[in-house]
Short mmCIF file of C-alpha atoms in Angstrom, two decimals:
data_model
loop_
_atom_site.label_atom_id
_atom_site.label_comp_id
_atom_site.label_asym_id
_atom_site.label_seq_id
_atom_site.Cartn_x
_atom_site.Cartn_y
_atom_site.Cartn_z
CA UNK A 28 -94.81 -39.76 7.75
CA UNK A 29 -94.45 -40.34 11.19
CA UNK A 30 -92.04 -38.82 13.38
CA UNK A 31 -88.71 -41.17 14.70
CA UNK A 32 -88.69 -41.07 18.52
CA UNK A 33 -84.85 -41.52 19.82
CA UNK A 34 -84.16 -42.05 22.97
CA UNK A 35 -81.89 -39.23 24.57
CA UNK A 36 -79.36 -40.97 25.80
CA UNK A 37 -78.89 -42.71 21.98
CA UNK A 38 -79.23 -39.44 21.17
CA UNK A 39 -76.76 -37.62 23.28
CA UNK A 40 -74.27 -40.67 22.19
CA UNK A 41 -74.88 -40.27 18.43
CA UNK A 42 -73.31 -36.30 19.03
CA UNK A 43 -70.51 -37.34 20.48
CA UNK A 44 -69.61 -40.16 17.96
CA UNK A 45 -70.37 -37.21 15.61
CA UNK A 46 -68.29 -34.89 17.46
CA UNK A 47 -65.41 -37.34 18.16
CA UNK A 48 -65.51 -37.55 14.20
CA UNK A 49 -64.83 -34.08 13.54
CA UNK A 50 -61.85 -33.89 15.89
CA UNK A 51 -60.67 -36.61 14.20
CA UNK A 52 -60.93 -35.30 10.29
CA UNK A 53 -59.74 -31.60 11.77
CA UNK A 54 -56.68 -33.18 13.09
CA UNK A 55 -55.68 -35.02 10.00
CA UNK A 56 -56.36 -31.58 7.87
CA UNK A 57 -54.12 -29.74 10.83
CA UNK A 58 -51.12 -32.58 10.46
CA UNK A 59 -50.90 -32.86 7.11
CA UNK A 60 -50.65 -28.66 6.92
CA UNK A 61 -48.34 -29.36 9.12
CA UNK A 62 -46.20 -32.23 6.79
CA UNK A 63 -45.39 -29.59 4.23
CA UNK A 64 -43.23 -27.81 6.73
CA UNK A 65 -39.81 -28.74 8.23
CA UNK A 66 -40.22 -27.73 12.45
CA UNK A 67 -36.78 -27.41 14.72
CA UNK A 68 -36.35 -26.62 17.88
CA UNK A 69 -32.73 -25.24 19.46
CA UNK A 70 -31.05 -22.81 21.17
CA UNK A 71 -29.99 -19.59 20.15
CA UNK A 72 -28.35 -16.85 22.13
CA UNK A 73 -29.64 -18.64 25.48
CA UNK A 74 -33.36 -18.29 24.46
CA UNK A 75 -35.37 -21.48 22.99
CA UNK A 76 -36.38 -20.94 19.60
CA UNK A 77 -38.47 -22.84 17.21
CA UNK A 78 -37.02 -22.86 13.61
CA UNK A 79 -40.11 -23.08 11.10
CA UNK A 80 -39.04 -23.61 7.30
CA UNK A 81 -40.76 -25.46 3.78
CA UNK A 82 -40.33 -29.07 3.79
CA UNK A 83 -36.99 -29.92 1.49
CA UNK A 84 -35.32 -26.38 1.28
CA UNK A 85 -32.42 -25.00 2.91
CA UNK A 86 -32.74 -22.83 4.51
CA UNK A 87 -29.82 -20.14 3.77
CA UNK A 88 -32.04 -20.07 0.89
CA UNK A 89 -34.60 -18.42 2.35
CA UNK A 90 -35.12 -14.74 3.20
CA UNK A 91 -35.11 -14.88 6.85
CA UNK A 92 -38.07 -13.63 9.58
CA UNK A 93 -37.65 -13.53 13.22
CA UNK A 94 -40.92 -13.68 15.00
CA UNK A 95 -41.16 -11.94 18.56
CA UNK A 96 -44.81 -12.94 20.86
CA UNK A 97 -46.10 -9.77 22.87
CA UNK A 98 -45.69 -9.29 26.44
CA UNK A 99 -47.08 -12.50 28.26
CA UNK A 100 -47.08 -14.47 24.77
CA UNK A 101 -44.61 -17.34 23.53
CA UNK A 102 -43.42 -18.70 20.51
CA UNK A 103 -45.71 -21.43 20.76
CA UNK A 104 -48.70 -18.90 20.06
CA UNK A 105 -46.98 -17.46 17.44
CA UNK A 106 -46.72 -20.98 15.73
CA UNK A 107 -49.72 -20.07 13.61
CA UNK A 108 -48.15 -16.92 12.22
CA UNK A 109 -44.56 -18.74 12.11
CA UNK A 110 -46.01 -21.35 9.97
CA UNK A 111 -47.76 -19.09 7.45
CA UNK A 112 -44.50 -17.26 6.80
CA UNK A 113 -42.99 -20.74 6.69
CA UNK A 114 -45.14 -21.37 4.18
CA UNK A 115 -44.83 -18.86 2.04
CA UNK A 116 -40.69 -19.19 1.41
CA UNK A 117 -39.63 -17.96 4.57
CA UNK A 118 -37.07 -19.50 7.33
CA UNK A 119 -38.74 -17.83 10.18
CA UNK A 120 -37.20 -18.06 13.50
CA UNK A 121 -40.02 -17.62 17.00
CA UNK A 122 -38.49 -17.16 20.37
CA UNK A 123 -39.55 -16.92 24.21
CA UNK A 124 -38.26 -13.76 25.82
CA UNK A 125 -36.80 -14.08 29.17
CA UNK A 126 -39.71 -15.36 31.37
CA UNK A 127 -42.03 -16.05 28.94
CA UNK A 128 -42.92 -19.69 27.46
CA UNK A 129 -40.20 -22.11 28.14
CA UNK A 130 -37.75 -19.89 28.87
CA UNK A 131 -36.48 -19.83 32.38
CA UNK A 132 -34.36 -17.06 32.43
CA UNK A 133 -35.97 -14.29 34.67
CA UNK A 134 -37.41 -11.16 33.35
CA UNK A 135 -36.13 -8.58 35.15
CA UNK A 136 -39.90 -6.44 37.66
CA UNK A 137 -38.47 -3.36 36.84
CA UNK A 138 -41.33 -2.61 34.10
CA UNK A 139 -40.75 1.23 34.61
CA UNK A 140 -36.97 1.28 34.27
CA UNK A 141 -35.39 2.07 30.99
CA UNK A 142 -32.72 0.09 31.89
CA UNK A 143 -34.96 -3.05 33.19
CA UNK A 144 -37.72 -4.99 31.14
CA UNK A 145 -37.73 -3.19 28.16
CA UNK A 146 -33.91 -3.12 27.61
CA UNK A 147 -33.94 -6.90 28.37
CA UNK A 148 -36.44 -7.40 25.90
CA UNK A 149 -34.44 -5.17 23.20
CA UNK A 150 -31.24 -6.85 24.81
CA UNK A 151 -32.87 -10.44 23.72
CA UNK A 152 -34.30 -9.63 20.40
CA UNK A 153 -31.00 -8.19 19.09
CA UNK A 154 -28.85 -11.36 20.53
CA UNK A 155 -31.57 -13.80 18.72
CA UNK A 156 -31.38 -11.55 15.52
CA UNK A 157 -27.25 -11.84 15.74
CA UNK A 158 -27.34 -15.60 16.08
CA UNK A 159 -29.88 -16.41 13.57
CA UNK A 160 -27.75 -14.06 10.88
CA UNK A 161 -24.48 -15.73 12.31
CA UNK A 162 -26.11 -19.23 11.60
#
């Protein structure tokens, strides 16, 4: 049986339709994970939060989770985490501390200080957690 000889240019082209396919069939897989869930964005306490929750349900039936990113994260890489507590009954809650993702509030250099970063950073969490219980 004799051997097919493809160019490499076809070759290189036949990939990339290839590849372009894939991209395509994992983005319908990652939308419609994405249909079974109910996404909101707001603003809660003066932080932008994203408000993550099963399609259909309301959510002050759901056992609440507030999801905090480390330092240098944001909500938005959280959204995988967010989503699988979504997904399994939860009304989960992600926000951007001060200076971090989309919000624009300054975080305060003093990294060192009690009374700087990390009490901003305890400050926000705690005004979040209010609002979201107040809500």
């Amino acid at each position: 049986m004799a051997a097919i000889d493809m160019h490499p240019v076809r070759l290189r082209w036949m990939r990339c339709l290839a590849l372009a396919a894939l991209a395509v069939v994992f983005g319908v897989l990652l939308e419609s994970r994405h249909s079974t869930l109910d996404r909101s964005t707001a603003v809660l306490a003066n932080m932008p939060v994203t408000i993550w929750q099963p399609a259909g349900v309301s959510g002050s039936e759901l056992p609440r989770v507030l999801v905090a990113h480390g330092f240098g994260g944001s909500r938005q890489m959280m959204a995988p985490v967010s989503m699988a507590l979504a997904r399994a009954g939860h009304l989960v809650v992600a926000f951007d501390f001060r200076g971090h993702g989309r919000n624009p509030a300054p975080l305060s250099p003093a990294v060192r200080a009690l009374d700087g970063t990390t009490a901003q950073l305890v400050t926000d969490t705690i005004a979040v957690a209010r609002a979201v219980n107040d809500r």
